[in-house]
Coordinates of C-alpha atoms and ligand atoms in Angstrom, one line a residue:
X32 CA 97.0 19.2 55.7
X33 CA 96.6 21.5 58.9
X34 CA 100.0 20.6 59.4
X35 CA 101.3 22.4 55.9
X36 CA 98.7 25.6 56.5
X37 CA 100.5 25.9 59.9
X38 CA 102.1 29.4 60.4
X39 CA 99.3 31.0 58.3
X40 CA 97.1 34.0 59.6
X41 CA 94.5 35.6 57.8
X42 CA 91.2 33.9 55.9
X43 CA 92.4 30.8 54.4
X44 CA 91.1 29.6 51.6
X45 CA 92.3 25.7 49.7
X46 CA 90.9 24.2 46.7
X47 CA 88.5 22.0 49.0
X48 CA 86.8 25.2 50.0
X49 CA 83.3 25.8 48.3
X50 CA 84.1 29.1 47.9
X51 CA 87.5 28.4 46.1
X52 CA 86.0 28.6 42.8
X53 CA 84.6 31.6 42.7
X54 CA 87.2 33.4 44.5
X55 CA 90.4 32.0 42.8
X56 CA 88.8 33.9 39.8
X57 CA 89.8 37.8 38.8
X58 CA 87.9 40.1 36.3
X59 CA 89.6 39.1 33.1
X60 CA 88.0 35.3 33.3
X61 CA 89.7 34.1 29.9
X62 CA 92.5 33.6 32.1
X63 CA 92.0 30.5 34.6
X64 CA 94.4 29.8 37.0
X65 CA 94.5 27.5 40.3
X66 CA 96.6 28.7 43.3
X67 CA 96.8 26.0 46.3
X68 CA 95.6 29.0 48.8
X69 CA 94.3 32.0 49.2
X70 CA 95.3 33.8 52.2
X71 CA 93.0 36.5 52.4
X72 CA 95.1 38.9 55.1
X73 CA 93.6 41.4 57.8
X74 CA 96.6 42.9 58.9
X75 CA 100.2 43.4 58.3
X76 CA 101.0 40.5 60.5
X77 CA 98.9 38.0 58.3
X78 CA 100.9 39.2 55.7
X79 CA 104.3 39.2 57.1
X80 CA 102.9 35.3 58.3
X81 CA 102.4 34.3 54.8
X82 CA 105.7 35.6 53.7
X83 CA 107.5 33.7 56.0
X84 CA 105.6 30.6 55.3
X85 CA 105.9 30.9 51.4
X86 CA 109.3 31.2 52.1
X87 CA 109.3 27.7 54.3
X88 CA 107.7 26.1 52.0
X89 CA 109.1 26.9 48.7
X90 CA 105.4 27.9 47.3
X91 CA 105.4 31.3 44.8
X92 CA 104.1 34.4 45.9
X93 CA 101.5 36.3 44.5
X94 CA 99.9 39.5 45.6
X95 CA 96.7 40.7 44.8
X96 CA 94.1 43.3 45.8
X97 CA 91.3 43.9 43.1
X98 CA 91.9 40.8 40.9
X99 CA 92.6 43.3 37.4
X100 CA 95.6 42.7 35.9
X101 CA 94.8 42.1 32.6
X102 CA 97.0 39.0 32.2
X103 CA 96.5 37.8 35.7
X104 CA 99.6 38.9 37.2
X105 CA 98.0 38.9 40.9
X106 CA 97.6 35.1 40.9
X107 CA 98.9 32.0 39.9
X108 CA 98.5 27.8 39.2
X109 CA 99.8 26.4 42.2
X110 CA 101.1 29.9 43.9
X111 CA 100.1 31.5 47.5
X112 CA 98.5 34.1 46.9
X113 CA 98.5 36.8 49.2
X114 CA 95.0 38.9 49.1
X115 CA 95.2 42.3 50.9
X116 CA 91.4 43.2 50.0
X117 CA 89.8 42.7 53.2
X118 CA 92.7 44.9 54.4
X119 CA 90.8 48.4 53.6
X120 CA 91.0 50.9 56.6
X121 CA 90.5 54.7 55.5
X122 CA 92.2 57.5 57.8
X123 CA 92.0 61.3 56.5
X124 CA 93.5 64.0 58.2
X125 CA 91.9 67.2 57.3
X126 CA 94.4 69.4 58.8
X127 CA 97.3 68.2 56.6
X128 CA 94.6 67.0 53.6
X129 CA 96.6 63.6 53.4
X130 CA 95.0 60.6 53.2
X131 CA 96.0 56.8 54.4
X132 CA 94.9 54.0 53.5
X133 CA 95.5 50.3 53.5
X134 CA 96.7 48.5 50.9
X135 CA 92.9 46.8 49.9
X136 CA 90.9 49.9 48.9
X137 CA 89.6 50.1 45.8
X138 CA 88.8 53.0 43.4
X139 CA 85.1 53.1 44.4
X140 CA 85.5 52.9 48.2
X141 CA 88.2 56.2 48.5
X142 CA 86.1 58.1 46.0
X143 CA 83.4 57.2 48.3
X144 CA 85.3 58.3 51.2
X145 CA 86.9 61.6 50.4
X146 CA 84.4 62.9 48.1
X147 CA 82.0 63.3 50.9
X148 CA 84.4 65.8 52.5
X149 CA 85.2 67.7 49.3
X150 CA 87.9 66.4 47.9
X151 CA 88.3 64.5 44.4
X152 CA 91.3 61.8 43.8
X153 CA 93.2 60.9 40.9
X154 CA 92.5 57.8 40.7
X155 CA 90.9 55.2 37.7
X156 CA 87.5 55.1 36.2
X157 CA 86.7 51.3 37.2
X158 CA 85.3 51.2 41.1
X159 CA 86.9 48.1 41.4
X160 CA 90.4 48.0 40.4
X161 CA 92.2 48.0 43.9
X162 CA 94.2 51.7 44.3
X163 CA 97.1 49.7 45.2
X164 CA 97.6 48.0 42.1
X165 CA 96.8 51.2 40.2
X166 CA 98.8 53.6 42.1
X167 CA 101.9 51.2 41.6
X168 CA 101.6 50.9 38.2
X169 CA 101.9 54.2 37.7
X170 CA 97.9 55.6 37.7
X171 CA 96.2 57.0 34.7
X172 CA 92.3 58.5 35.2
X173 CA 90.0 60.7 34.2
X174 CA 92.0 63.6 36.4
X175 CA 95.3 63.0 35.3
X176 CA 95.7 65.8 33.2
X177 CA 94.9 67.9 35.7
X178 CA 96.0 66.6 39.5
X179 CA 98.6 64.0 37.9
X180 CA 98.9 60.4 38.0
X181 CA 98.0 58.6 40.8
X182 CA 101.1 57.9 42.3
X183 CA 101.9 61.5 41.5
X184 CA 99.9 62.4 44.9
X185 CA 101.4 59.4 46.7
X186 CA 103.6 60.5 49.6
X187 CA 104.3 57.4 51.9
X188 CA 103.9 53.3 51.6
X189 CA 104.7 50.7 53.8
X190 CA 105.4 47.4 52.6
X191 CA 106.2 43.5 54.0
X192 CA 109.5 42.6 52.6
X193 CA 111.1 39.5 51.9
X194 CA 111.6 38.6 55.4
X195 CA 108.2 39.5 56.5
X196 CA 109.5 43.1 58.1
X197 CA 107.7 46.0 57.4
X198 CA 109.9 48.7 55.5
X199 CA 108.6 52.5 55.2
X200 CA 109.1 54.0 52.0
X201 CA 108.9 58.0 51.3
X202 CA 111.1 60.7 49.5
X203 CA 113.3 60.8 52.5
X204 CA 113.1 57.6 53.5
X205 CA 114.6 54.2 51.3
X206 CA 114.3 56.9 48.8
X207 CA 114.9 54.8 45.9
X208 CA 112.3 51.9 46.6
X209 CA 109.5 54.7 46.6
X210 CA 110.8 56.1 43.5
X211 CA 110.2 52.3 42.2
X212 CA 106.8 52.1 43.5
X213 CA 105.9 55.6 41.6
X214 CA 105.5 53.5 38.3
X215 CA 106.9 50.0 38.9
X216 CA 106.0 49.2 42.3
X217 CA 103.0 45.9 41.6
X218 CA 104.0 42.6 42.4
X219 CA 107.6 43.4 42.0
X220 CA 109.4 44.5 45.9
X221 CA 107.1 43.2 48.6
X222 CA 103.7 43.5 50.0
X223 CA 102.3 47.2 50.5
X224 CA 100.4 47.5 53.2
X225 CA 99.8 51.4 53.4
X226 CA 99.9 54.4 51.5
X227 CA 99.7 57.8 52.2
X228 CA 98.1 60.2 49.8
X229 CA 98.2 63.8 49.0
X230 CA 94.7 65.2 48.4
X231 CA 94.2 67.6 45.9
X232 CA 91.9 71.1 46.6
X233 CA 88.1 70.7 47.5
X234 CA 86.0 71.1 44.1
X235 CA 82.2 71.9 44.6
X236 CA 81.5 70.0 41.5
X237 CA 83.2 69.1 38.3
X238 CA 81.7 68.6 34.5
X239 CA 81.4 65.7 33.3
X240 CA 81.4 64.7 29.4
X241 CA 79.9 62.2 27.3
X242 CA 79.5 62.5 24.0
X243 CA 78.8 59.1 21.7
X244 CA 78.7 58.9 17.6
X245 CA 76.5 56.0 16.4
X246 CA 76.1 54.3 13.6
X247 CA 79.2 55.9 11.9
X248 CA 81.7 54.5 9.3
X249 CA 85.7 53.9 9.0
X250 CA 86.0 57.5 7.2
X251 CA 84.4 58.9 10.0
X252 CA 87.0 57.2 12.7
X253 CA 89.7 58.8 10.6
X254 CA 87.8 62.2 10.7
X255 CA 87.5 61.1 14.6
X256 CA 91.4 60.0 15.3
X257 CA 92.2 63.4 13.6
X258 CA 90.3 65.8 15.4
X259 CA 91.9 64.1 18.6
X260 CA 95.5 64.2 17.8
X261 CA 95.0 67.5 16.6
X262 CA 92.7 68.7 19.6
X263 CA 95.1 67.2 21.8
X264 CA 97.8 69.5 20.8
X265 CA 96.7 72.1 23.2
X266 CA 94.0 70.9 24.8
X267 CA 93.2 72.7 28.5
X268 CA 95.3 70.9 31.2
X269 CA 92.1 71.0 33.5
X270 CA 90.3 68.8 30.8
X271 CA 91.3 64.9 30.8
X272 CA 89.6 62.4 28.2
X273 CA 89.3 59.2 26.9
X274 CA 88.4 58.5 23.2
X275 CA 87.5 54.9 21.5
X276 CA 86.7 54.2 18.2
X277 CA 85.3 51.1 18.4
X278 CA 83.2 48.1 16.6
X279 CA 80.6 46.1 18.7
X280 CA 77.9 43.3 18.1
X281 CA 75.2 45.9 19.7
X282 CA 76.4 48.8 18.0
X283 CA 78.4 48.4 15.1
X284 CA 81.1 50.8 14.1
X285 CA 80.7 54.0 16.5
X286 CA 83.0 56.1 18.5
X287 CA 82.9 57.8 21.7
X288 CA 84.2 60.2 24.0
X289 CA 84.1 60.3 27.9
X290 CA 86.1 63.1 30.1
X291 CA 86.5 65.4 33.6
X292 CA 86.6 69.1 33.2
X293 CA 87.7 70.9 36.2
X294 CA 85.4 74.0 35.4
X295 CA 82.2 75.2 34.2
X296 CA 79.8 73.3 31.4
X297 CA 80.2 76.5 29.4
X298 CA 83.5 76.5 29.3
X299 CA 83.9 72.4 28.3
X300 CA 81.5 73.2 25.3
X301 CA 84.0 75.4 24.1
X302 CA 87.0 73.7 25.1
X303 CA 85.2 70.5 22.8
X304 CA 83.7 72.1 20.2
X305 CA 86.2 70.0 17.7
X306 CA 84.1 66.6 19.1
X307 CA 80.6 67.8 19.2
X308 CA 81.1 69.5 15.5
X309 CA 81.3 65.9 13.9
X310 CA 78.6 64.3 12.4
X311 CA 76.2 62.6 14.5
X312 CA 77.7 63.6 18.1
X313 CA 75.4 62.8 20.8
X314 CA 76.4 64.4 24.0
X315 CA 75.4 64.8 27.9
X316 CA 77.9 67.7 29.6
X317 CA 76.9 67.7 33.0
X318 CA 77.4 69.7 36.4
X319 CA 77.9 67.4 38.9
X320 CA 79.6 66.4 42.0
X321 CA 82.8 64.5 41.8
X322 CA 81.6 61.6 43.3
X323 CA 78.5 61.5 40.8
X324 CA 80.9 61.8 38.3
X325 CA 83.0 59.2 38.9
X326 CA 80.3 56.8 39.7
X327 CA 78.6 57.2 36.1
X328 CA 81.8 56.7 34.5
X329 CA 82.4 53.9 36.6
X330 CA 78.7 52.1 36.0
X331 CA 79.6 51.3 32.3
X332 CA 82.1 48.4 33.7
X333 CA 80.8 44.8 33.6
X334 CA 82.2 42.6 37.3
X335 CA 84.1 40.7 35.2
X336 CA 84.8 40.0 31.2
X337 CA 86.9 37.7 29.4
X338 CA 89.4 39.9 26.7
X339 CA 92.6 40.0 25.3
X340 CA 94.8 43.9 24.6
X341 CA 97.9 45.4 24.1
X342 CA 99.0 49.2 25.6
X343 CA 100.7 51.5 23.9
X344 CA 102.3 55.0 23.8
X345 CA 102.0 57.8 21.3
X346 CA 104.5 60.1 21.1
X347 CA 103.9 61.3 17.4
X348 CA 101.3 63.0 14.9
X349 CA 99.9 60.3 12.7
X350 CA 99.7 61.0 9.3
X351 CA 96.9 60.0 7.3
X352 CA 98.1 56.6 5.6
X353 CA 98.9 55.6 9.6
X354 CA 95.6 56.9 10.7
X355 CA 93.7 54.6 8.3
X356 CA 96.2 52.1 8.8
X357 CA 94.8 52.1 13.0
X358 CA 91.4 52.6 11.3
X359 CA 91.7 48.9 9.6
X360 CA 92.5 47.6 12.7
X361 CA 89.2 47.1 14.0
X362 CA 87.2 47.2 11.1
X363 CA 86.6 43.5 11.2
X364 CA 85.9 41.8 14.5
X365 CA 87.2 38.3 15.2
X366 CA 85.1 34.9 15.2
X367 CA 83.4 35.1 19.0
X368 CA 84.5 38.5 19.6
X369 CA 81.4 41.0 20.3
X370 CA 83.7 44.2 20.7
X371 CA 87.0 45.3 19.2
X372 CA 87.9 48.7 19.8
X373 CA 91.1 51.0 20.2
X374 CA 91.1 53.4 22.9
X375 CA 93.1 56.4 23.9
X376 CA 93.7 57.6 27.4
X377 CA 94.9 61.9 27.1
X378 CA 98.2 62.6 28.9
X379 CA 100.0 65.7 29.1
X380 CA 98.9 68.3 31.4
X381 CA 100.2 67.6 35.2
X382 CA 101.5 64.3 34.0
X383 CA 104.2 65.5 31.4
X384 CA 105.5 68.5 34.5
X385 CA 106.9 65.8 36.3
X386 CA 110.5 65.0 35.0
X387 CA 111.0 61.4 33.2
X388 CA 113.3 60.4 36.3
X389 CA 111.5 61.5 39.1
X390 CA 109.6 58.2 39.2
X391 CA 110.3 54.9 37.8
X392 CA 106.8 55.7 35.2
X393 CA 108.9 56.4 32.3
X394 CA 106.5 57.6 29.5
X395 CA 105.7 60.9 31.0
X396 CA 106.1 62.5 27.8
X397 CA 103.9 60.6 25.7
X398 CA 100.9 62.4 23.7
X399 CA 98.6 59.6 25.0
X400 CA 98.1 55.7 25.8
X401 CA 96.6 54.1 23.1
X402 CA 94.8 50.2 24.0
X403 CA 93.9 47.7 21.4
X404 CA 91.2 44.8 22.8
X405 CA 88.6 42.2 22.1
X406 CA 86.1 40.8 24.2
X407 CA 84.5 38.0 23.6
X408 CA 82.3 35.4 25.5
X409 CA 82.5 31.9 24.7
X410 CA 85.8 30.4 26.0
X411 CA 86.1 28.3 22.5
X412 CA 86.8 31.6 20.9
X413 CA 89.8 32.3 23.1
X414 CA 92.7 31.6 20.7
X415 CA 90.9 33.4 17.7
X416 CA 91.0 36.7 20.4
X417 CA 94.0 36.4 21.0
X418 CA 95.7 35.5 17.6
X419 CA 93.7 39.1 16.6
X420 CA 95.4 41.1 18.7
X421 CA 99.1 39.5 18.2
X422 CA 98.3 39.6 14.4
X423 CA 97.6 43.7 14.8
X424 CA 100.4 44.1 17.8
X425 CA 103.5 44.3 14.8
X426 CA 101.4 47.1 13.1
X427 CA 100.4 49.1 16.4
X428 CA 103.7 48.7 17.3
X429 CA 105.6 50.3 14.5
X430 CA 104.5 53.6 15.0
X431 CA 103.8 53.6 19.0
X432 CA 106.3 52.9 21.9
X433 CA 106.6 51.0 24.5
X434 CA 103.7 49.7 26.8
X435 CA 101.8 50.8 30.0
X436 CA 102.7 47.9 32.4
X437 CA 98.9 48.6 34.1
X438 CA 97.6 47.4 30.7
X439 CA 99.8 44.4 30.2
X440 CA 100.4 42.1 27.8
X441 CA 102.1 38.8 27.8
X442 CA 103.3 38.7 24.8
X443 CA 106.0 41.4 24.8
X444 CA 109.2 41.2 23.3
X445 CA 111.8 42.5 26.0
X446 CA 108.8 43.1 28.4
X447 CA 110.9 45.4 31.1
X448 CA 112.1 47.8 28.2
X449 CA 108.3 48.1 27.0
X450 CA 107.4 49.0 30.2
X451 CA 110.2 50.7 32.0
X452 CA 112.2 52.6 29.0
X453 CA 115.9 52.7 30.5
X454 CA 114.5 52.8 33.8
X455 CA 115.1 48.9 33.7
X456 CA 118.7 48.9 35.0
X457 CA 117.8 51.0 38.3
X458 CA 115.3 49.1 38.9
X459 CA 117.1 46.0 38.8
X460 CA 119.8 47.3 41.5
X461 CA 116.3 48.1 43.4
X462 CA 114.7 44.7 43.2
X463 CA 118.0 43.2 44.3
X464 CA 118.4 45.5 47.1
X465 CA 115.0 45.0 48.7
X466 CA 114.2 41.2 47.3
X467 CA 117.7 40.0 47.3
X468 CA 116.1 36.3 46.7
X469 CA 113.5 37.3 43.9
X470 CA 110.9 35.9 46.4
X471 CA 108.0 38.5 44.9
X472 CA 108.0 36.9 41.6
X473 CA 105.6 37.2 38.5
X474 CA 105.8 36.4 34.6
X475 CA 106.8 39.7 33.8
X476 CA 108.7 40.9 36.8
X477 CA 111.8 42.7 37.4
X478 CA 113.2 39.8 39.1
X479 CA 112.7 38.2 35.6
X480 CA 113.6 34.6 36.6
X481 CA 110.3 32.5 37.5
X482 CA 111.0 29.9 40.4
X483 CA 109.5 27.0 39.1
X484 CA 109.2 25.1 42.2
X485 CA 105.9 23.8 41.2
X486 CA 104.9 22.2 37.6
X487 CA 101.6 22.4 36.7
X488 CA 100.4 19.4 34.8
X489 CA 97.3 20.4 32.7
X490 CA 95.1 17.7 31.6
X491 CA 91.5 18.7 30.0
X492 CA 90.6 22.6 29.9
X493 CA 87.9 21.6 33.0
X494 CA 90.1 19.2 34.6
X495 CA 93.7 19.8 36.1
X496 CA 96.2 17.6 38.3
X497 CA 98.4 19.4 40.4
X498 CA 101.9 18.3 41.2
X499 CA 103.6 19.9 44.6
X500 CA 107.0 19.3 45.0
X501 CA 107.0 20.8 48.4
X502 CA 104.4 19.1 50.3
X503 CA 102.6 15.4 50.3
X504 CA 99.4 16.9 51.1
X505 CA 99.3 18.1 47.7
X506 CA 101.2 15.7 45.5
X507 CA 98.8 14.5 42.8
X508 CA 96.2 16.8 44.5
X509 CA 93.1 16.4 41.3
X510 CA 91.2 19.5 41.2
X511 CA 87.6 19.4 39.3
X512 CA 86.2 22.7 38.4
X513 CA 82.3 23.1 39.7
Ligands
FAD725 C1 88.0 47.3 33.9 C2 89.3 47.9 34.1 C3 89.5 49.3 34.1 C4 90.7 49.8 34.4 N1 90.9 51.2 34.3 C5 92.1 51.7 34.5 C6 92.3 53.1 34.5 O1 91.4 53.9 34.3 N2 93.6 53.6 34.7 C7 94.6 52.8 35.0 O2 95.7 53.3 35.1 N3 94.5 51.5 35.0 C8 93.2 50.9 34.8 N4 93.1 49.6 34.8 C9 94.3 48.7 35.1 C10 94.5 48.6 36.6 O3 94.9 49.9 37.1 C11 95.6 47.7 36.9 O4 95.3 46.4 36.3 C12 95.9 47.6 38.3 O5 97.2 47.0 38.5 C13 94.9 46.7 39.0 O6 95.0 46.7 40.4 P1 94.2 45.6 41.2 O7 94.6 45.7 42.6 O8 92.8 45.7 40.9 O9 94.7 44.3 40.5 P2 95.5 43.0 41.0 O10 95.4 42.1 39.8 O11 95.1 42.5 42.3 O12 97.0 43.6 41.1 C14 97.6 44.2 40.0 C15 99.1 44.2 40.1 O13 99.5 44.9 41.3 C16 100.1 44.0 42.2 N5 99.6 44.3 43.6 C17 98.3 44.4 44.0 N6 98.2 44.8 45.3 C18 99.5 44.9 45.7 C19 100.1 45.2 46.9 N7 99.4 45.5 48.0 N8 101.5 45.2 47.0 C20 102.2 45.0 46.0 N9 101.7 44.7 44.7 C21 100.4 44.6 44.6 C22 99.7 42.6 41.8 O14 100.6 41.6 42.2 C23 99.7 42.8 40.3 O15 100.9 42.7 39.7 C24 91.9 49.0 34.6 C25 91.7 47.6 34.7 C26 90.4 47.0 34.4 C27 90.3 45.5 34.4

């Protein structure tokens, strides 16, 4: 056994680990997978280590930082994966208002970071989700409209490459693999170790929105959906929202709206006088710094859930018979399920100004995202969940495009297209540029050929044997979830 770990750096953890349970787990828990380790990295040279090794050793890569990829992308039954999360060094340089970071950071700790200097980010509204991750995958938040996405502000990467070298990235330099990390960038060239960020200007303080309907009825989501496509239409570019209608266990139908205003409370009220006219709106707008801002949004998240969803992009006005059709969609939740909802997620603004092709996020010109999910709790309701939302996906489909590939979904027809528009074929020449062996590898990545070095042999929905064609120390290895 210590023979096969040999040439690993980093925090190793096996399946014989106590710890192994809990961390082999990532926020969306209806997915359960069983990696052989978990090399948790501290510096690029641990990572370069576990390259080379995974290489040696015919074992599948995966890379992960905050564990949220919504259909487990980051990890893997009988993979390596490669966890940069204990890799999270900060480095602002005032002068030059850039900021670097390695690869681990999450959402909450640069917020936490930069805010106290001044400066706000562009980045999500869940403290946890790992920046990397986010950033790669293009970056929509609660900013976006107004500073961009988040890998709008990204000026610089490095990243571990195939052969465990470190390769810088920038608009000047390997041009084209940073234009592939602008949008397409997780799991899919290497390991990124560092990023460099442009801050945005200082902001005093910022307004923050929250305005919630109660207790309303399908009518009123129509009446809802309208006033958002239409208030979208022109909506102030230093305003960015999110809007759900939704129906929940706790609080039946009911809608609500949360947002970032760069600008006075005054001035929001007007700007959303369209939400808080409709029946039964319930609203804070608040004054606040950026920090407090972003850590109220971020407190509504739970540390981990177990759901099923499918992204979407608007790129129309929906007439009425659509908008009821959307409506229908969550009227009625499914067996185990104690929230259905369909969010939306404003673009425009900063986001539409930068041109289709100047990075590999291809949807720039969309209206808005639009996210069908379900949550449920007991695991025996799994395949009810998730036969709801492939049952809807046909009828979300026909009048949306394509799909955001940070909001994932596994079962996508011609899955690069979806995500990549007719980026795909650039990106291709990319990935077999920089990973001419496909050795960064995931079920939906732009390698698109899986090496199946390993079979995973399941047995009981507790219980799993593990077959390793690579190593005796693992062959019929029997795991036993605690
Ligand atoms: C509760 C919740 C809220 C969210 N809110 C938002 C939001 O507001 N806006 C938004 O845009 N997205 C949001 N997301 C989606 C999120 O941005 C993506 O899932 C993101 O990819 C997660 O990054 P992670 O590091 O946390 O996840 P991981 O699962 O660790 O990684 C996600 C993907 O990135 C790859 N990756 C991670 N680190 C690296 C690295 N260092 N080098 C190369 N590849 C890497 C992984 O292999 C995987 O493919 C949310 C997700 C959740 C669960």
């Amino acid at each position: 056994m210590d023979d096969f770990l040999n040439g690993l750096t980093g925090r190793i953890v096996i399946p014989t680990d106590l710890v192994y349970n809990k961390v082999r787990q990532d926020y969306n828990r209806a997915i359960q997978q069983f990696p052989i380790i978990i090399d948790y990295c501290r510096n690029t040279g641990d990572v370069a280590n576990a390259v080379c090794w995974s290489r040696k050793f015919h074992v599948p890569i995966r890379i992960r930082n905050g564990g949220h990829n919504y259909e487990g992308y980051s990890n893997g039954d009988c993979t390596l994966v490669i966890d940069v999360s204990e890799m999270n060094h900060l480095f602002l340089n005032k002068c030059e208002n850039l900021l670097t970071v390695q690869s681990g950071v999450t959402n909450r700790q640069v917020y936490e970071f930069i805010s106290s200097k001044g400066y706000p980010f562009p980045g999500g509204t869940c403290p946890t989700v790992g920046v990397g991750g986010y950033t790669m995958g293009g970056g929509w938040g609660l900013s976006c409209r107004y500073l961009g996405l988040g890998c709008d502000s990204l000026e610089e990467l490095e990243l571990v490459n195939y052969e465990g070298e470190v390769v810088k990235a920038s608009r000047i330099c390997n041009a084209d693999l940073f234009w592939a990390c602008q949008g397409a960038g997780g799991g899919n060239f290497g390991v990124v170790v560092l990023m460099k960020f442009r801050l945005p200007p200082k902001v005093k303080k910022v307004t923050l929105i929250e305005i919630d309907y109660l207790h309303v009825n399908g009518k009123e989501q129509e009446a809802f959906l309208q006033t958002w496509q239409q208030w979208l239409k022109d909506a102030d570019p230093k305003v960015t929202l999110v809007s759900r209608i939704y129906n929940s266990a706790n609080d039946g139908l009911a809608m609500l709206v949360r947002g970032v205003f760069y600008g006075q409370p005054e001035e929001a009220e007007q700007i959303l006088k369209p939400f808080l006219e409709l029946e039964g709106a319930e609203y804070i707008i608040d004054y606040i710094t950026f920090l407090e801002a972003v850590t109220i949004i971020g407190s509504s998240y739970p540390p981990f859930e177990k759901f099923n969803s499918v992204s979407r992009f608007v790129q129309k006005e929906f007439n009425k018979c659509e908008i009821s059709t959307l409506v229908d969609l969550i009227q009625e939740r499914p067996q185990g399920s104690v929230f259905v909802g369909l969010s939306m997620y404003a673009m425009g603004g900063r986001v539409s100004e930068v041109g289709t092709d100047e990075t590999a996020f291809f949807y720039r010109n969309s209206h808005y995202i639009i996210w069908l999910e379900t949550v449920w709790e007991e695991k025996r309701f799994a395949e009810e969940n998730r036969l709801w939302v492939s049952q809807r996906f046909p009828v979300l489909a026909s009048v949306t495009m394509g799909s955001y590939i940070n909001f994932p979904y596994n079962k996508l027809p011609d899955y690069l297209e979806e995500y990549y528009g007719t980026h795909v074929c650039r990106l291709k020449g990319i990935k077999e540029k920089y990973d001419p062996f496909n050795v960064f590898t995931f079920p939906q990545g732009i390698g698109n050929k899986e090496h199946q070095l390993m079979e995973p042999v399941y047995s009981e929905d507790s219980e799993k044997f593990i077959k390793y064609s690579g190593d005796e120390a693992y062959r019929g290895f029997r795991y036993v979830k605690r």
